């Protein structure tokens, strides 16, 4: 009581009051304080002095101090398991196993969920060959924390190292009751295989694939049987796997593995059956690997027919996906039907046709029916030409006529169009109805007399049929039309026609008639080349005469590039067939290329400056224009002036300076 009174009378020291609470001018950060402490090594303590123990009393004193230190640390913070482990390991180092065991037990009372604590405890017992104690610890660990796989691995490993196979197997069985992860099952299986217990391993696999029913685990089970030579068992496992997963959970990897197994057993027909079975039931997106392996198999062991089958199957899957996505995609249906017609049986083809024609266009508009109606036409043609079934052909035509909305359609008489005429004519040509083709061409040309392509096609038809005079009459009628869309193409076709008939005089007359309408340089060049290629006597002279006539005619042509093109063609002709004098004559006619300037006006009529351009001056034109000679003399004088040295004086200039009165320039 007196002690407490005395303590109460003790004065509490007063806290110094800070009068100036303003911040200091120089602020010190925590980082700076730590850096200074590090530099001065204020936190480093000198190492404790080494102590040499000489007798037992001194040793006991040392142990007492260390134990007191450890106990104080534990008492301060019981939850820090590292303090417990250090304490136990120190006791173990002194061979105080019983004390270390007591410390581990006290630690487990604090935190029995700490995995490291159990592992250190069991390792200590195993290190000191305390097997039963170690078994006891492992049993307690797997009972307390059965989901910690590390305990089970360590326990089974210890039993196996001790040669206690029955004990290890018993631990594995206890572990498997908890249905652990896949690696645990593989460890159990590998344990049995290390001791040649194949039947036991098979039993474990049977339980494993039911606990973890993944495709890869079934494949591992089958490969296990195959590896140990039990091929019938392996095949049975694959068959059970296919039945187990069914059609709803099919996986391509299972069928690929099954097919490769049968391939290794040289059962090639079984392989084909497996691949085809899988391809018929797995969607295209999920069967890429399956297609790839099937193709490789057929290339290795199949014939050409087998390879074609796999390609057809792959394309069939693609078309099925397309028509499922859009049933009104008639182009996809056409491709699909073309494929099945080339390979499948008649019933399969009919089934696809029926599926295709069932997708009637949603509205009665012509643009929707244009592609659809060809499905019916192809269906009828297939029944007539391929299946040889007239009755079914008649039924298909009858059904199509009942389905098509005729009142919504049009014909050539109501709405003639170029495309409609061409399609109709093509159809009649395929049917060899040439008289009807003539009538259609006549109607076509009445509808569009300016269409040069139609005139040419009509004349070509008559040429093929051998009626040359009729073809010539068509050409004559065509070129007499007042308006044509491509007259140059028509004239060229007419000229080629006469050349093909070897009518040289008629061809020459055609060129003359064409030159009366146009003086285009290409016509002259073509005319000259025709005379050259005729191969008759005097063809070179006639060709040269045409070049001369063309050159005279084109003197007044404003397009000087065309005249240059003519002269270049003429020079090429003379280089190949002419004499030296002929070549020199043409070279004298070649123009000189000069650079000129001209004013440029903007869109609003204002002056936009000058631009340079190239012009061609022909010798024949220069002789008729004196100004060109004057221009040439001026250029020569300018060139001479530029060649004079800078220091040389001009006598004309000196004379001008000596003259009286102001000078003028013009």
C-alpha positions as a printed Julia matrix, in Angstrom:
666×3 Matrix{Float64}:
   0.0     0.0      0.0
   2.84    2.29     0.92
   4.59    1.45    -2.31
   1.53    2.37    -4.34
   1.13    5.62    -2.43
   4.73    6.5     -3.05
   4.34    5.77    -6.73
   1.23    7.92    -6.88
   3.08   10.84    -5.32
   5.73   10.73    -8.06
   5.49   13.75   -10.27
   4.73   13.25   -13.92
   7.27   15.16   -16.03
   5.79   18.06   -17.86
   5.8    18.04   -21.66
   7.7    20.96   -23.1
   5.42   23.31   -24.93
   6.43   24.41   -28.41
   5.94   28.13   -28.68
   6.83   28.52   -32.35
   4.72   26.09   -34.33
   5.68   27.46   -37.73
   7.33   24.95   -40.12
  11.12   24.94   -40.21
  12.84   26.53   -43.14
  14.7    23.32   -44.01
  12.43   20.28   -44.14
  13.86   16.8    -43.61
  12.1    13.87   -45.27
  11.85   10.34   -43.97
  13.87    9.16   -46.97
  16.7    11.49   -45.98
  16.66   10.22   -42.39
  16.89    6.61   -43.55
  19.7     7.43   -45.97
  21.71    9.15   -43.24
  21.14    6.24   -40.9
  22.38    3.86   -43.54
  25.44    5.96   -44.22
  26.35    6.17   -40.55
  25.42    2.49   -40.0
  23.49    3.38   -36.91
  21.31    0.26   -37.2
  24.21   -2.21   -37.32
  25.01   -3.8    -34.02
  28.36   -5.3    -33.28
  28.39   -9.11   -33.46
  28.12  -10.88   -30.14
  31.41  -12.17   -28.79
  32.19  -15.8    -29.43
  31.7   -17.91   -26.34
  33.69  -21.08   -25.7
  32.0   -23.56   -23.38
  34.42  -25.64   -21.3
  32.32  -27.55   -18.73
  28.83  -28.96   -18.26
  27.7   -26.27   -15.84
  28.56  -23.58   -18.34
  26.71  -25.55   -21.05
  23.6   -25.81   -18.94
  23.79  -22.11   -18.27
  24.05  -21.43   -22.01
  21.06  -23.7    -22.73
  19.03  -21.96   -20.05
  19.73  -18.53   -21.51
  18.88  -19.64   -25.08
  15.69  -21.36   -23.99
  14.68  -18.28   -22.06
  15.29  -16.17   -25.18
  13.21  -18.51   -27.35
  10.42  -18.67   -24.78
  10.37  -14.89   -24.53
  10.06  -14.58   -28.3
   7.22  -17.09   -28.35
   5.48  -15.38   -25.49
   5.68  -12.03   -27.25
   4.03  -13.35   -30.44
   2.69  -16.86   -30.38
   1.39  -16.75   -33.98
   4.83  -16.33   -35.59
   5.48  -19.98   -36.5
   9.04  -19.3    -37.59
   9.98  -18.69   -33.93
   8.58  -22.1    -32.99
  10.44  -23.82   -35.84
  13.76  -22.15   -34.94
  13.28  -23.17   -31.31
  12.54  -26.79   -32.28
  15.44  -26.98   -34.76
  17.8   -25.63   -32.05
  16.71  -28.33   -29.66
  17.11  -30.89   -32.46
  20.66  -29.71   -33.05
  21.38  -30.49   -29.39
  19.88  -33.99   -29.88
  17.07  -33.01   -27.53
  14.47  -34.83   -29.67
  11.92  -35.08   -26.92
  12.11  -31.34   -26.21
  11.88  -30.57   -29.98
   8.88  -32.86   -30.21
   7.25  -31.03   -27.33
   7.85  -27.67   -29.03
   6.29  -28.88   -32.3
   3.26  -30.15   -30.42
   2.85  -26.8    -28.65
   3.13  -25.05   -32.03
   0.46  -27.29   -33.54
  -1.85  -26.31   -30.72
  -1.35  -22.7    -31.81
  -1.81  -23.22   -35.62
  -2.57  -26.72   -36.79
  -3.29  -25.51   -40.33
   0.3   -24.47   -40.99
   1.66  -26.86   -43.64
   5.3   -25.98   -43.07
   5.01  -26.88   -39.39
   3.74  -30.41   -40.16
   6.44  -30.92   -42.79
   9.27  -29.81   -40.49
   7.93  -31.96   -37.68
   7.73  -35.08   -39.87
  11.11  -34.44   -41.48
  12.71  -34.23   -38.05
  11.32  -37.62   -37.11
  12.41  -39.19   -40.4
  15.86  -37.62   -40.16
  16.32  -39.18   -36.75
  14.94  -42.55   -37.96
  11.88  -42.34   -35.77
   9.68  -44.15   -38.33
   6.68  -44.85   -36.14
   6.66  -41.3    -34.85
   6.84  -40.09   -38.47
   3.92  -42.37   -39.45
   1.95  -41.0    -36.54
   2.61  -37.41   -37.65
   1.7   -38.14   -41.29
  -1.52  -39.88   -40.2
  -2.48  -36.91   -38.08
  -1.59  -34.5    -40.93
  -3.64  -36.26   -43.65
  -6.53  -36.66   -41.23
  -6.48  -33.02   -40.23
  -5.73  -31.56   -43.7
  -6.74  -34.21   -46.27
  -6.72  -31.77   -49.2
  -3.02  -30.94   -48.86
  -1.49  -33.19   -51.52
   2.03  -32.62   -50.29
   1.35  -34.64   -47.12
   0.13  -37.61   -49.16
   3.1   -37.47   -51.55
   5.57  -37.36   -48.66
   3.81  -40.13   -46.75
   3.66  -42.55   -49.72
   7.25  -41.74   -50.67
   8.43  -42.55   -47.13
   6.61  -45.88   -47.1
   7.99  -46.79   -50.51
  11.54  -45.9    -49.45
  11.1   -48.13   -46.41
  10.02  -50.97   -48.7
   6.56  -51.09   -47.16
   4.6   -51.52   -50.42
   1.46  -52.64   -48.65
   1.57  -49.59   -46.41
   2.17  -47.27   -49.36
  -0.72  -48.86   -51.26
  -2.93  -48.44   -48.22
  -2.05  -44.74   -48.04
  -2.79  -44.34   -51.75
  -6.17  -46.01   -51.28
  -7.02  -43.66   -48.41
  -5.96  -40.77   -50.67
  -8.08  -41.93   -53.62
 -11.19  -41.97   -51.4
 -10.95  -38.18   -51.39
 -11.01  -38.13   -55.24
  -7.91  -35.94   -55.6
  -6.58  -34.23   -58.75
  -5.39  -36.15   -61.81
  -1.71  -36.11   -60.9
  -2.43  -38.04   -57.7
  -4.06  -40.85   -59.71
  -1.1   -40.93   -62.07
   1.26  -41.19   -59.11
  -0.68  -44.21   -57.81
  -0.66  -45.82   -61.26
   3.07  -45.21   -61.71
   3.68  -46.69   -58.25
   1.96  -49.92   -59.26
   3.75  -50.0    -62.61
   7.13  -49.65   -60.91
   6.47  -53.01   -59.33
   4.93  -54.6    -62.47
   1.41  -54.64   -61.05
  -0.36  -54.1    -64.39
  -3.7   -55.52   -63.26
  -3.75  -53.24   -60.23
  -2.9   -50.28   -62.49
  -5.77  -51.23   -64.81
  -8.15  -51.27   -61.86
  -6.96  -47.81   -60.83
  -7.49  -46.54   -64.4
 -11.06  -47.86   -64.32
 -11.77  -45.77   -61.23
  -9.77  -42.82   -62.57
 -11.74  -42.34   -65.81
 -14.98  -42.32   -63.84
 -13.77  -39.76   -61.32
 -12.16  -37.56   -64.02
 -14.15  -38.36   -67.19
 -12.09  -36.29   -69.63
 -11.24  -37.39   -73.16
  -7.51  -37.16   -72.49
  -7.81  -39.56   -69.54
  -9.66  -42.16   -71.63
  -6.95  -41.82   -74.27
  -4.24  -42.33   -71.63
  -6.05  -45.44   -70.4
  -6.21  -46.87   -73.92
  -2.56  -46.06   -74.6
  -1.63  -47.76   -71.33
  -3.28  -50.94   -72.57
  -1.65  -50.57   -75.99
   1.78  -49.99   -74.44
   1.59  -53.24   -72.47
   0.42  -55.24   -75.47
  -3.27  -55.59   -74.55
  -4.62  -54.44   -77.93
  -8.06  -55.95   -77.49
  -8.4   -54.17   -74.15
  -7.24  -50.91   -75.75
  -9.84  -51.2    -78.51
 -12.48  -51.93   -75.88
 -11.48  -48.8    -73.95
 -11.83  -46.64   -77.09
 -15.23  -48.16   -77.84
 -16.38  -47.58   -74.27
 -15.18  -43.97   -74.5
 -17.16  -43.37   -77.69
 -20.24  -44.84   -76.04
 -19.6   -42.91   -72.82
 -19.48  -39.48   -74.48
 -22.2   -40.21   -77.04
 -23.21  -37.83   -79.82
 -23.77  -34.83   -77.54
 -20.21  -34.56   -76.18
 -18.15  -35.8    -79.1
 -14.51  -34.73   -79.25
 -12.36  -35.0    -82.36
  -9.24  -35.88   -80.35
 -10.83  -39.12   -79.14
 -11.57  -40.26   -82.7
  -8.15  -39.17   -83.96
  -6.49  -41.25   -81.22
  -8.81  -44.21   -81.92
  -8.05  -44.04   -85.65
  -4.3   -43.84   -85.08
  -4.49  -46.9    -82.82
  -6.28  -48.88   -85.55
  -3.77  -47.57   -88.07
  -0.94  -48.96   -85.96
  -2.75  -52.31   -85.95
  -2.98  -52.17   -89.79
  -6.79  -52.11   -89.6
  -7.23  -49.58   -92.4
 -10.93  -50.25   -93.01
 -11.63  -49.68   -89.33
  -9.75  -46.38   -89.6
 -11.97  -45.21   -92.48
 -15.11  -46.21   -90.62
 -13.98  -44.26   -87.54
 -13.15  -41.13   -89.5
 -16.38  -41.2    -91.5
 -18.45  -41.89   -88.39
 -16.9   -38.89   -86.64
 -17.13  -36.56   -89.65
 -20.84  -37.31   -90.01
 -21.5   -36.23   -86.42
 -19.05  -33.46   -85.55
 -19.53  -29.92   -86.87
 -17.05  -28.48   -89.32
 -15.61  -25.92   -86.89
 -14.77  -28.63   -84.36
 -13.38  -31.16   -86.85
 -10.4   -29.37   -88.37
  -7.85  -31.74   -86.84
 -10.02  -34.69   -87.81
 -10.07  -33.65   -91.48
  -6.34  -33.08   -91.45
  -5.52  -36.52   -90.06
  -8.03  -38.23   -92.34
  -6.43  -36.59   -95.37
  -2.95  -37.65   -94.23
  -4.16  -41.21   -93.72
  -5.69  -41.45   -97.19
  -2.53  -40.04   -98.77
  -0.48  -42.69   -96.98
  -2.66  -45.77   -97.34
  -5.6   -44.9    -99.6
  -6.1   -44.73  -103.34
  -7.17  -41.79  -105.44
 -10.81  -42.54  -104.75
 -10.25  -42.34  -101.01
  -8.54  -38.98  -101.28
 -11.37  -37.65  -103.42
 -13.89  -38.9   -100.86
 -12.27  -36.97   -98.04
 -12.11  -33.81  -100.14
 -15.76  -34.22  -101.11
 -16.73  -34.77   -97.49
 -14.92  -31.63   -96.41
 -16.57  -29.53   -99.1
 -19.95  -31.05   -98.27
 -19.55  -29.9    -94.66
 -18.71  -26.4    -95.87
 -21.79  -26.21   -98.07
 -24.01  -27.56   -95.29
 -22.81  -24.81   -92.99
 -23.46  -22.18   -95.67
 -27.02  -23.27   -96.46
 -27.81  -23.6    -92.77
 -26.67  -20.04   -92.2
 -28.71  -18.72   -95.15
 -31.22  -21.13   -96.75
 -31.94  -18.59   -99.53
 -28.31  -18.49  -100.68
 -29.06  -20.16  -104.02
 -25.45  -19.9   -105.22
 -24.4   -22.11  -102.3
 -27.15  -24.58  -103.24
 -25.9   -24.68  -106.84
 -22.36  -25.46  -105.69
 -23.63  -28.07  -103.25
 -25.77  -29.75  -105.92
 -22.91  -29.74  -108.4
 -20.79  -31.51  -105.8
 -23.33  -34.23  -104.93
 -24.18  -34.82  -108.59
 -20.55  -35.63  -109.31
 -20.2   -38.12  -106.48
 -23.36  -39.16  -104.64
 -26.14  -41.59  -105.48
 -29.39  -40.57  -107.1
 -31.43  -40.64  -103.89
 -28.94  -38.36  -102.15
 -29.0   -35.92  -105.08
 -32.8   -35.87  -105.09
 -32.83  -35.24  -101.36
 -30.58  -32.2   -101.73
 -32.66  -30.9   -104.66
 -35.84  -31.23  -102.61
 -34.24  -29.34   -99.74
 -33.09  -26.61  -102.13
 -36.41  -26.02  -103.91
 -38.2   -25.93  -100.57
 -36.63  -22.51   -99.94
 -39.09  -20.46  -101.98
 -38.27  -16.72  -102.33
 -40.01  -14.72   -99.59
 -41.63  -12.19  -101.96
 -42.98  -12.42  -105.49
 -40.46  -10.16  -107.17
 -38.47  -11.1   -110.22
 -35.06  -10.34  -108.75
 -35.69  -12.93  -106.04
 -36.9   -15.6   -108.49
 -34.16  -15.24  -111.12
 -31.76  -17.62  -109.35
 -34.37  -19.81  -107.71
 -36.03  -20.95  -110.94
 -32.76  -22.46  -112.15
 -32.93  -24.94  -109.27
 -36.06  -26.4   -110.87
 -34.52  -26.36  -114.33
 -31.37  -28.15  -113.13
 -33.5   -30.62  -111.2
 -35.49  -31.47  -114.32
 -32.35  -31.76  -116.44
 -30.78  -34.1   -113.9
 -33.82  -36.38  -113.91
 -33.91  -36.38  -117.69
 -30.22  -36.68  -118.59
 -28.56  -38.32  -115.58
 -31.26  -40.36  -113.86
 -33.01  -41.25  -117.18
 -36.42  -40.94  -115.52
 -38.92  -39.2   -117.89
 -41.82  -39.56  -115.49
 -40.02  -37.77  -112.65
 -38.84  -35.13  -115.14
 -42.43  -34.48  -116.12
 -43.43  -34.21  -112.47
 -40.66  -31.7   -111.75
 -41.7   -29.48  -114.68
 -45.34  -29.68  -113.64
 -44.55  -28.74  -110.04
 -42.4   -25.8   -111.16
 -45.14  -24.45  -113.44
 -47.62  -24.59  -110.59
 -45.24  -22.8   -108.24
 -43.9   -19.97  -110.42
 -45.98  -16.72  -110.23
 -46.39  -16.24  -114.01
 -48.65  -13.22  -113.7
 -45.83  -11.29  -112.06
 -43.33  -11.97  -114.87
 -42.54  -10.34  -118.24
 -41.26  -11.48  -121.63
 -39.35  -10.13  -124.63
 -42.56   -8.79  -126.13
 -43.41   -6.79  -123.01
 -39.99   -5.73  -121.79
 -37.16   -6.36  -124.26
 -33.64   -6.09  -122.87
 -30.18   -6.83  -124.23
 -29.48   -9.42  -121.56
 -32.79  -11.15  -122.21
 -32.12  -11.35  -125.96
 -28.61  -12.7   -125.41
 -29.79  -15.36  -123.01
 -32.58  -16.44  -125.36
 -30.24  -16.61  -128.35
 -27.7   -18.61  -126.35
 -30.4   -21.07  -125.38
 -31.5   -21.54  -128.99
 -27.88  -21.99  -130.08
 -27.44  -24.79  -127.56
 -30.59  -26.4   -128.96
 -29.25  -25.95  -132.55
 -32.35  -23.96  -133.59
 -30.52  -21.7   -136.08
 -33.63  -20.41  -137.84
 -35.0   -19.23  -134.53
 -31.62  -17.63  -133.8
 -31.91  -15.64  -137.08
 -35.37  -14.42  -136.13
 -34.19  -13.46  -132.67
 -31.23  -11.54  -134.09
 -33.58   -9.7   -136.42
 -35.81   -8.74  -133.5
 -32.76   -7.84  -131.45
 -31.43   -5.5   -134.16
 -34.82   -3.91  -134.63
 -34.79   -3.22  -130.9
 -31.21   -1.84  -130.88
 -29.81   -1.13  -134.39
 -26.85    0.82  -132.92
 -25.49   -2.25  -131.12
 -22.37   -3.21  -133.1
 -21.75   -6.34  -131.05
 -25.12   -7.76  -132.12
 -24.38   -7.11  -135.82
 -21.0    -8.8   -135.48
 -22.42  -11.84  -133.66
 -25.17  -12.18  -136.28
 -22.62  -12.07  -139.12
 -20.36  -14.55  -137.3
 -23.3   -16.95  -136.95
 -23.93  -16.83  -140.7
 -20.2   -17.31  -141.35
 -20.17  -20.41  -139.16
 -23.24  -21.74  -140.99
 -21.37  -21.21  -144.31
 -23.67  -18.51  -145.74
 -20.96  -16.0   -146.74
 -23.17  -13.79  -148.88
 -25.71  -13.48  -146.08
 -22.93  -12.54  -143.64
 -21.59   -9.92  -146.1
 -25.06   -8.48  -146.51
 -25.41   -8.19  -142.72
 -22.11   -6.3   -142.53
 -23.18   -3.97  -145.35
 -26.47   -3.3   -143.61
 -24.63   -2.67  -140.35
 -22.16   -0.06  -141.67
 -24.98    1.8   -143.36
 -26.68    2.52  -140.02
 -26.77    6.26  -139.21
 -25.74    5.73  -135.57
 -23.44    3.05  -134.13
 -22.01    2.67  -130.63
 -18.63    1.19  -131.72
 -18.18    1.76  -135.47
 -14.41    1.12  -135.42
 -15.01   -2.39  -134.02
 -17.64   -3.1   -136.67
 -15.41   -1.95  -139.58
 -12.48   -3.97  -138.21
 -14.66   -7.07  -137.97
 -15.91   -6.56  -141.56
 -12.35   -6.11  -142.85
 -11.14   -9.19  -140.95
 -14.06  -11.12  -142.44
 -13.04  -10.22  -146.01
  -9.38  -10.98  -145.27
 -10.39  -14.38  -143.93
 -12.33  -15.01  -147.15
  -9.17  -13.98  -149.12
 -11.12  -11.26  -150.91
  -8.2    -8.84  -151.47
 -10.02   -6.44  -153.79
 -13.08   -6.28  -151.54
 -10.83   -5.59  -148.56
  -9.05   -2.8   -150.46
 -12.4    -1.25  -151.35
 -13.48   -1.44  -147.71
 -10.37    0.47  -146.63
 -11.09    3.14  -149.28
 -14.68    3.46  -148.12
 -13.53    3.73  -144.5
 -10.98    6.43  -145.41
 -13.77    8.46  -146.95
 -15.36    8.58  -143.5
 -12.26    9.01  -141.34
  -8.61    9.92  -141.93
  -7.38    8.38  -138.7
  -3.71    7.42  -138.76
  -4.4     3.89  -137.54
  -6.59    3.24  -140.57
  -3.78    4.3   -142.93
  -1.24    2.16  -141.08
  -3.59   -0.83  -141.08
  -4.23   -0.33  -144.82
  -0.48   -0.25  -145.54
   0.16   -3.35  -143.46
  -2.66   -5.13  -145.26
  -1.04   -4.41  -148.65
   2.3    -5.58  -147.27
   0.83   -8.83  -145.93
  -1.12   -9.64  -149.09
   1.97  -11.34  -150.48
   1.1   -10.53  -154.06
   3.35   -9.02  -156.71
   3.94   -5.32  -156.19
   2.82   -5.38  -152.55
   5.87   -3.34  -151.45
   5.18   -0.65  -154.03
   1.51   -0.5   -153.06
   2.41   -0.28  -149.39
   4.88    2.57  -150.06
   2.28    4.31  -152.23
  -0.24    4.19  -149.36
   2.32    5.68  -146.96
   2.99    8.51  -149.42
  -0.69    9.14  -149.95
  -1.29    9.15  -146.21
   1.57   11.61  -145.63
   0.16   14.01  -148.21
  -3.33   13.72  -146.79
  -2.22   14.35  -143.21
  -0.2    17.5   -143.95
  -3.17   19.56  -142.93
  -3.82   17.46  -139.83
  -3.7    19.39  -136.58
  -2.63   16.33  -134.58
   1.08   16.32  -135.35
   1.64   13.29  -133.08
  -0.5    11.19  -135.44
   1.54   12.37  -138.43
   4.72   11.48  -136.52
   3.26    8.04  -135.8
   2.66    7.53  -139.52
   6.23    8.53  -140.43
   7.68    6.23  -137.76
   5.65    3.32  -139.15
   6.79    4.23  -142.65
  10.44    4.36  -141.49
  10.12    0.92  -139.88
   8.79   -0.39  -143.17
  11.69    1.16  -145.13
  14.24   -0.12  -142.58
  13.08   -3.65  -143.3
  12.24   -3.58  -146.99
  13.55   -0.27  -148.51
  16.82    0.84  -150.07
  19.23    3.4   -148.68
  17.69    6.18  -150.75
  14.21    5.22  -149.54
  15.38    5.39  -145.94
  17.02    8.78  -146.48
  13.87   10.09  -148.09
  11.76    9.15  -145.07
  14.39   10.51  -142.67
  14.18   13.85  -144.47
  10.45   13.91  -143.75
  10.93   13.39  -139.98
  10.08   16.51  -137.92
  12.24   18.52  -135.55
  11.19   18.58  -131.9
  11.23   22.16  -130.5
  10.31   23.63  -127.15
   7.82   26.53  -127.16
   5.99   28.72  -124.7
   2.38   29.79  -124.64
   0.12   31.76  -122.41
  -2.16   29.97  -119.99
  -5.52   31.32  -118.98
  -7.4    30.39  -115.83
 -11.01   29.25  -115.76
 -12.18   32.79  -115.11
 -10.27   34.15  -118.17
  -7.46   35.79  -116.22
  -3.82   35.41  -117.18
  -2.27   32.39  -115.44
   1.29   32.76  -116.76
   3.23   30.79  -119.33
   3.79   27.1   -119.89
   6.29   25.19  -121.99
   5.31   22.53  -124.5
   6.91   20.58  -127.32
   5.98   21.07  -130.96
   7.01   19.23  -134.11
   8.19   21.17  -137.19
   8.07   19.12  -140.35
  10.5    20.02  -143.19
   7.67   20.21  -145.7
   5.85   22.73  -143.52
   9.03   24.76  -142.89
   9.61   25.2   -146.65
   6.14   26.72  -147.04
   6.45   29.1   -144.06
   9.21   31.83  -144.37
   8.72   32.84  -140.75
  10.14   29.51  -139.67
  13.38   30.27  -141.61
  13.63   33.63  -139.88
  13.14   31.94  -136.54
  15.92   29.48  -137.3
  18.3    32.35  -138.23
  17.44   34.15  -134.97
  18.27   31.04  -132.97
  21.58   30.7   -134.78
  22.5    34.33  -134.01
  21.61   33.88  -130.34
  23.79   30.82  -130.15
  26.72   32.74  -131.65
  26.25   35.54  -129.13
  26.38   33.1   -126.24
  29.61   31.59  -127.55
  31.42   34.96  -127.54
  33.78   35.64  -124.69
  32.66   38.18  -122.05
  35.6    40.57  -122.72
  35.05   40.79  -126.45
  33.38   44.02  -127.59
  30.69   44.19  -130.16
  31.67   46.54  -133.04
  28.05   47.31  -133.72
  27.67   48.43  -130.11
  30.72   50.78  -130.41
  29.26   52.35  -133.49
  26.01   52.94  -131.69
  27.79   54.66  -128.82
  29.61   57.08  -131.18
  26.37   58.11  -132.82
  24.61   61.32  -131.74
  21.15   61.56  -130.25
  19.29   59.12  -128.1
  19.14   55.48  -129.17
  15.95   53.49  -129.47
  15.2    49.83  -129.48
  12.41   48.08  -131.28
